[in-house]
PDB file of C-alpha atoms and ligand atoms in Angstrom:
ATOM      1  CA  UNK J   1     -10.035 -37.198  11.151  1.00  0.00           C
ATOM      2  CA  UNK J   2      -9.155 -33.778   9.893  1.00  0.00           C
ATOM      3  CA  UNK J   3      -8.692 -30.792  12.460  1.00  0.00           C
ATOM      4  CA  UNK J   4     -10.835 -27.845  12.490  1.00  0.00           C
ATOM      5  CA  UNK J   5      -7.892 -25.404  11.686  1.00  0.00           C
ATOM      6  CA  UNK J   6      -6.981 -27.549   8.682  1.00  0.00           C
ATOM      7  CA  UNK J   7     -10.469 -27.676   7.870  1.00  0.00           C
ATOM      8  CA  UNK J   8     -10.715 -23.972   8.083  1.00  0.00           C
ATOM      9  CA  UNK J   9      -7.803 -22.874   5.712  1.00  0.00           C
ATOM     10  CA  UNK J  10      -9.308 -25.596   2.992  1.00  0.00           C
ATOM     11  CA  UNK J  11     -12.345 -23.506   3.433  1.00  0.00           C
ATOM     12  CA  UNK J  12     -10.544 -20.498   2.628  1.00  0.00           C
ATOM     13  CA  UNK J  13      -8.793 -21.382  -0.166  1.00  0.00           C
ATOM     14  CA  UNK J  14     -11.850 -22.926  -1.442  1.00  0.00           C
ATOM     15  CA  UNK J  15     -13.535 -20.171  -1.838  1.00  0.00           C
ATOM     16  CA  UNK J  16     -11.178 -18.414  -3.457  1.00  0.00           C
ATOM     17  CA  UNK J  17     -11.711 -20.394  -6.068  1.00  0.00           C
ATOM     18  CA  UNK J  18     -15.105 -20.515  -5.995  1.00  0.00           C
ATOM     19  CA  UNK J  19     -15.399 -16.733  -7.120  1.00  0.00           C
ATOM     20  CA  UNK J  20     -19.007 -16.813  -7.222  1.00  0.00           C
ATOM     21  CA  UNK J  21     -19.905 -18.803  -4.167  1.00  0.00           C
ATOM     22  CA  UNK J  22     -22.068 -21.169  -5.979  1.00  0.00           C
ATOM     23  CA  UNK J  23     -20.596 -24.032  -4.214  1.00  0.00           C
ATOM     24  CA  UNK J  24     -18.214 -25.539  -6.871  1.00  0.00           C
ATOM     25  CA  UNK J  25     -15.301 -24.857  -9.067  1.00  0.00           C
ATOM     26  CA  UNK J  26     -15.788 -24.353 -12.602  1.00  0.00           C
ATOM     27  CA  UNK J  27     -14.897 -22.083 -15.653  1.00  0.00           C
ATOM     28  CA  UNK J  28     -17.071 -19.645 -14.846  1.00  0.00           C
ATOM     29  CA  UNK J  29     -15.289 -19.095 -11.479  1.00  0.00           C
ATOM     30  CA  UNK J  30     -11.892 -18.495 -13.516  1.00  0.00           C
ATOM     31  CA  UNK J  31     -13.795 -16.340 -16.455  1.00  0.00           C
ATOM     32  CA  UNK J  32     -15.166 -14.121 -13.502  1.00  0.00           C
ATOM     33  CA  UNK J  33     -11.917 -13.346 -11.945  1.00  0.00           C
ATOM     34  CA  UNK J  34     -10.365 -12.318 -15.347  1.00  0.00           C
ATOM     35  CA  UNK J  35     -13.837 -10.120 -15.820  1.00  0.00           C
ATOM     36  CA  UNK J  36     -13.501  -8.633 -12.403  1.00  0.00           C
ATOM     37  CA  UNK J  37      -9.773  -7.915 -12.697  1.00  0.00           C
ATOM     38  CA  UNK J  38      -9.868  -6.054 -16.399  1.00  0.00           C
ATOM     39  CA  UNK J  39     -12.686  -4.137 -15.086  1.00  0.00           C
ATOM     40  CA  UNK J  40     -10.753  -2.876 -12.121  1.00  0.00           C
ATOM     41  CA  UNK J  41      -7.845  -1.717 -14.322  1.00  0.00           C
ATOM     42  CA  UNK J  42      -9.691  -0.441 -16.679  1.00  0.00           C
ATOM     43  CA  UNK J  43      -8.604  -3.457 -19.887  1.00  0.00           C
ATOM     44  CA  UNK J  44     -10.349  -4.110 -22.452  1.00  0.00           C
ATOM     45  CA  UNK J  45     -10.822  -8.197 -23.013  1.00  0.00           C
ATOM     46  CA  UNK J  46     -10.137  -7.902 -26.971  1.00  0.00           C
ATOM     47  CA  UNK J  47      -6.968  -6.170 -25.817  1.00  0.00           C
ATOM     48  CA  UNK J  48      -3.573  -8.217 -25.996  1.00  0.00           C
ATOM     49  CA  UNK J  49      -3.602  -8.365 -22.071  1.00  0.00           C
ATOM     50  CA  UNK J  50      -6.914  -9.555 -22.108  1.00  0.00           C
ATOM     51  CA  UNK J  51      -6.756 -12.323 -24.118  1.00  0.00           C
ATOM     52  CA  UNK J  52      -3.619 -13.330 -22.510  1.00  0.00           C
ATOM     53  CA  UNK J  53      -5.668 -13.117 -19.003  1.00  0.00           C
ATOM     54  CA  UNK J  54      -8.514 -15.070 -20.673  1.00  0.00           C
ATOM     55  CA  UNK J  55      -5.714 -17.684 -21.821  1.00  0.00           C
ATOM     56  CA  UNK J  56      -4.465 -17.778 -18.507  1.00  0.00           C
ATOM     57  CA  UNK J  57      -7.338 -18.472 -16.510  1.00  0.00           C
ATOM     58  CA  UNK J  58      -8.305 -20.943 -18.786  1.00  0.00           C
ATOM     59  CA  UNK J  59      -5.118 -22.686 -18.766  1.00  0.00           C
ATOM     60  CA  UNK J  60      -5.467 -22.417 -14.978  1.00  0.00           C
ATOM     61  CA  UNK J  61      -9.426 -24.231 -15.056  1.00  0.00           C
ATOM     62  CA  UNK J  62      -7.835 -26.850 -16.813  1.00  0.00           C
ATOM     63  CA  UNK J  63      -4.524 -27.456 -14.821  1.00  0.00           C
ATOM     64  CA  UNK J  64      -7.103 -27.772 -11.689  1.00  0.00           C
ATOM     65  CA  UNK J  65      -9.523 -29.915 -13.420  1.00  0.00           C
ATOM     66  CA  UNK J  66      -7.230 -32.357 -14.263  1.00  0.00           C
ATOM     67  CA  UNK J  67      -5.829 -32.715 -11.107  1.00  0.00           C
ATOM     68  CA  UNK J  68      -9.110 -32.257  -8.876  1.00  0.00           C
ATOM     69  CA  UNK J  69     -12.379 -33.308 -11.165  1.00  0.00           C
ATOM     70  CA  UNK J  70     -12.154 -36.754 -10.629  1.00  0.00           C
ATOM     71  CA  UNK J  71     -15.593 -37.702 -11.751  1.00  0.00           C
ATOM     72  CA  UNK J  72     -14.731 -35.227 -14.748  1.00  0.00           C
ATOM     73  CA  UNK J  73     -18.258 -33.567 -14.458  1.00  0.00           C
ATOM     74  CA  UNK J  74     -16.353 -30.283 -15.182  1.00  0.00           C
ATOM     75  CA  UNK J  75     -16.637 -28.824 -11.438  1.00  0.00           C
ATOM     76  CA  UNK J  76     -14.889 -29.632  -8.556  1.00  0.00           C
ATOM     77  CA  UNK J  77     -16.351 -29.875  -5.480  1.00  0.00           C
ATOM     78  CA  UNK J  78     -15.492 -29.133  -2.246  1.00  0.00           C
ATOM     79  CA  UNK J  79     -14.992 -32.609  -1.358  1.00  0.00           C
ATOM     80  CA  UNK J  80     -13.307 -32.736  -4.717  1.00  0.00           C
ATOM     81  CA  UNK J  81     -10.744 -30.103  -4.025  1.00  0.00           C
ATOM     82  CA  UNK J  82     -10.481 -31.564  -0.008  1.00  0.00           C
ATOM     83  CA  UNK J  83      -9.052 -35.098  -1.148  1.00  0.00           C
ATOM     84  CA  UNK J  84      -7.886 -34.807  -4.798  1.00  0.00           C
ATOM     85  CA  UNK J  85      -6.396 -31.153  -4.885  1.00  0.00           C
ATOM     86  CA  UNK J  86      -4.633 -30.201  -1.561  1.00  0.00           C
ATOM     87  CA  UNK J  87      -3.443 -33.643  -1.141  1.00  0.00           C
ATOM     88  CA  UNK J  88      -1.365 -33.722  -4.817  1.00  0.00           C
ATOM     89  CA  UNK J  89      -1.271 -29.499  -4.988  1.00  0.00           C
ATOM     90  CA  UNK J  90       0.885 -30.360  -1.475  1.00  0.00           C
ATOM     91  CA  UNK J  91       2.844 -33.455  -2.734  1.00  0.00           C
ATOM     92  CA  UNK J  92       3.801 -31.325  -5.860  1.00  0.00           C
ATOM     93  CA  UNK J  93       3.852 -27.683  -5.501  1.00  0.00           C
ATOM     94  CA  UNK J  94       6.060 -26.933  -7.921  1.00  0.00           C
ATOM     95  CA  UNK J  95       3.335 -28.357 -11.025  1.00  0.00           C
ATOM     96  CA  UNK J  96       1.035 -26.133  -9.309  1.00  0.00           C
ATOM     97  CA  UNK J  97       3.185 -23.257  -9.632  1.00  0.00           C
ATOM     98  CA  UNK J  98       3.898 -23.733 -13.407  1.00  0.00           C
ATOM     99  CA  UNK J  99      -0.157 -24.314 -14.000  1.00  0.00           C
ATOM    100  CA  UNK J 100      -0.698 -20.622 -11.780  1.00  0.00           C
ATOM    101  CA  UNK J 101       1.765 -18.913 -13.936  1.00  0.00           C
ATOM    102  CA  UNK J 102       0.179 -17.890 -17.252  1.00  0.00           C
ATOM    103  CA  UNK J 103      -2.659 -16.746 -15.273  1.00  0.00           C
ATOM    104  CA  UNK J 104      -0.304 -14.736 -12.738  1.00  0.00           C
ATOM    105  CA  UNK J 105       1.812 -13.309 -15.468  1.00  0.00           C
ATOM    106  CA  UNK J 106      -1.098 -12.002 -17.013  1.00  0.00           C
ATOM    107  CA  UNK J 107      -2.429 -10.854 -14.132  1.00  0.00           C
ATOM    108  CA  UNK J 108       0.255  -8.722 -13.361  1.00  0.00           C
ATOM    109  CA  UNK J 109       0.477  -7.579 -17.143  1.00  0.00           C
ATOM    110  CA  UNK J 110      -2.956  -6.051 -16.666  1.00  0.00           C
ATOM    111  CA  UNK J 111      -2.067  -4.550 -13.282  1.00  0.00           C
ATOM    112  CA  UNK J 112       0.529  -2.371 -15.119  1.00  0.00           C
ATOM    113  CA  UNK J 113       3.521  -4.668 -14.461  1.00  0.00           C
ATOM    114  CA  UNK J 114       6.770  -2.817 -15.780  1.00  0.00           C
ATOM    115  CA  UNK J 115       9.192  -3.896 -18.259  1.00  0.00           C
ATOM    116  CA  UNK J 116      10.683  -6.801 -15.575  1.00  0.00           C
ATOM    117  CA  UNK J 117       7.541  -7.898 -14.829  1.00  0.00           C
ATOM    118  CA  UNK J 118       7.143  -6.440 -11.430  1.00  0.00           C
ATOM    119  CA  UNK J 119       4.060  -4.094 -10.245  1.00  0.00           C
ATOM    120  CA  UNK J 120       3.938  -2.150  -7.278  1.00  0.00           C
ATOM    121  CA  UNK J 121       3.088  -3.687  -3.584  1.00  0.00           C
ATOM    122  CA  UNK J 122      -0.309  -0.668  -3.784  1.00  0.00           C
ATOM    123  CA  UNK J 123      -1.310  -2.743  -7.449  1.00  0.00           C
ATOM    124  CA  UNK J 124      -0.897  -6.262  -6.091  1.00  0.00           C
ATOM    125  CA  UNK J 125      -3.041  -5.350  -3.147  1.00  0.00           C
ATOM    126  CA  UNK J 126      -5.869  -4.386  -5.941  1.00  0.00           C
ATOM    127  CA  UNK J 127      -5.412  -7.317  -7.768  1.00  0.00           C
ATOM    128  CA  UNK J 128      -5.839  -9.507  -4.159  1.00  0.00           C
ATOM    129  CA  UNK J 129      -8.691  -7.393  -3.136  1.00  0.00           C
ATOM    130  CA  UNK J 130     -10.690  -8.335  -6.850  1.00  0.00           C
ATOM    131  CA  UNK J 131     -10.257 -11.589  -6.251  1.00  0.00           C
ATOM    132  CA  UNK J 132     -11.846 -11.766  -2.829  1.00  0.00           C
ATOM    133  CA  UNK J 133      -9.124 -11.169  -0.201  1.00  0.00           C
ATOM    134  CA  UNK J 134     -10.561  -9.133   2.545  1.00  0.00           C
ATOM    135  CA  UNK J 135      -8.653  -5.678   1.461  1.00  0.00           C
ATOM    136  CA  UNK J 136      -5.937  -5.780   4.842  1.00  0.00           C
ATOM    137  CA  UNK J 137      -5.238  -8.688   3.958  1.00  0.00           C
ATOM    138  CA  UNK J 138      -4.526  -7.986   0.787  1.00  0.00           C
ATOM    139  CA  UNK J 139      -2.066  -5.354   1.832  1.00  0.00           C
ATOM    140  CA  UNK J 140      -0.325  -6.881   4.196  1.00  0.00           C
ATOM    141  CA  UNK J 141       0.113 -10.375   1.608  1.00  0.00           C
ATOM    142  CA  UNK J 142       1.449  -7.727  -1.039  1.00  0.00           C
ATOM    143  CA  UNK J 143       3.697  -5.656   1.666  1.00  0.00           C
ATOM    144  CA  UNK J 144       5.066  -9.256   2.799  1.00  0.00           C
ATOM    145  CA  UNK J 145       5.600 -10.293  -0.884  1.00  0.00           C
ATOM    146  CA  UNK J 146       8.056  -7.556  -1.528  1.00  0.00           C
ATOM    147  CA  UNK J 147      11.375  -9.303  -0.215  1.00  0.00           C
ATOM    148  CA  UNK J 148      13.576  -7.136  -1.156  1.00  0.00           C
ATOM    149  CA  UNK J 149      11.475  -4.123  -0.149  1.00  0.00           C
ATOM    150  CA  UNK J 150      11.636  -2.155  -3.443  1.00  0.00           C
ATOM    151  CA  UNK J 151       8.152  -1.791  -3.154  1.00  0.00           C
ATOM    152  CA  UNK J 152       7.327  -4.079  -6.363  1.00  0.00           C
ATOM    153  CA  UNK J 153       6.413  -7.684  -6.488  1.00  0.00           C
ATOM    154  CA  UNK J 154       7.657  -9.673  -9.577  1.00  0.00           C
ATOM    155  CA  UNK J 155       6.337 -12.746 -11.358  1.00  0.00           C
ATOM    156  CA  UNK J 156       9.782 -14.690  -9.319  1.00  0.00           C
ATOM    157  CA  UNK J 157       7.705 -13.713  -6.061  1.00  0.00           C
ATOM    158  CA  UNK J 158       4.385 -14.105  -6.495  1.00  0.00           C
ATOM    159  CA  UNK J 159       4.322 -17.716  -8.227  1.00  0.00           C
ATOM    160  CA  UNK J 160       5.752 -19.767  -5.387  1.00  0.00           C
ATOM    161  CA  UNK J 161       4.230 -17.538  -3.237  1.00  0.00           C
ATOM    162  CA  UNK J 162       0.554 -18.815  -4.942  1.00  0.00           C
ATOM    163  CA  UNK J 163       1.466 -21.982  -5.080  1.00  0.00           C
ATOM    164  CA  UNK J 164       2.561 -22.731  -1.088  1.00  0.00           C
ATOM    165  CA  UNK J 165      -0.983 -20.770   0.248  1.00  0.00           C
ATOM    166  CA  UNK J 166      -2.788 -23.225  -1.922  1.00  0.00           C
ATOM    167  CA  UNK J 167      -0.314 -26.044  -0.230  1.00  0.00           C
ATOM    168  CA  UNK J 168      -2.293 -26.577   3.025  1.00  0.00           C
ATOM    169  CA  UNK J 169      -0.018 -27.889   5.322  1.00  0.00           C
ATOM    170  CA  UNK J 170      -1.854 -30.647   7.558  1.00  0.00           C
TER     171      UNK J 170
HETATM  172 CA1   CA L 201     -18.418 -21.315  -8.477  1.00  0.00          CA
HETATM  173 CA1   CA L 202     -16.401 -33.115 -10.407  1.00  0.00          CA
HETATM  174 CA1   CA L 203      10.500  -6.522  -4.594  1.00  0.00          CA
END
């Protein structure tokens, strides 16, 4: 049996994914959140930082497809995601992190990240709130992320980080 609360974060993260709320994970889901987060700093896709975006939510589609699309329809479902991608994202976080990083790397790129990488806590919060965290939340995530309270958040803090909220403990 599988507790509510478990059940509820699953949910969560689920949808995350599931950027349109169509029900399943697929490409599109990944294309949209590198859409929706040039738009909101103003990038153009042809640019360098697009492309490398693009790149990295592709790279990120595939990295989750192989691990969750067992029936290799090319989406996962949410029953797809429940037993094939918590289970091995939680028995090997540290493969999840390295498939999450050209994405987050990128991300940060186009969020104005600075010469080591880092953007400011105020940026991260944007780049949370694009991809569907209720905007609080968002700001209180990118306040917490900043360890060292310099009031930037580097590529060192954010990719474990991504990787242990997709690690549901059960
Ligand atoms: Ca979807
Ligand atoms: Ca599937
Ligand atoms: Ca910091």
């Amino acid at each position: 049996m599988v507790n509510s609360e478990y059940e509820r974060r699953i949910a969560a993260r689920f949808a995350t994914f599931d950027q349109d709320g169509n029900g399943y994970i697929d490409r599109a889901d990944f294309n949209a959140a590198a859409k929706a987060l040039l738009a909101e700093f103003d990038a153009a896709a042809r640019s360098e930082k697009g492309q490398s975006l693009y790149g990295g939510a592709e790279a990120l589609w595939q990295g989750m497809a192989g691990i969750a699309d067992r029936d290799g329809d090319q989406r996962i479902t949410r029953e797809e995601f429940v037993t094939a991608a918590v289970k091995r994202l939680r028995d090997n976080p540290d493969r999840f992190a390295e498939i999450a990083r050209p994405f987050l790397h990128a991300a940060l790129d186009v969020a104005g990240a600075d010469g080591g990488g880092a953007v400011g806590a105020e940026d991260l919060a944007r780049v949370l709130t694009v991809l569907g965290v209720p905007e609080e939340t968002a700001r209180s995530v990118a306040a917490a992320l900043d360890t060292d309270g310099d009031g930037k958040v580097g590529e060192a803090e954010i990719v474990p980080a991504f990787a242990r909220y997709f690690t549901v403990p059960e």
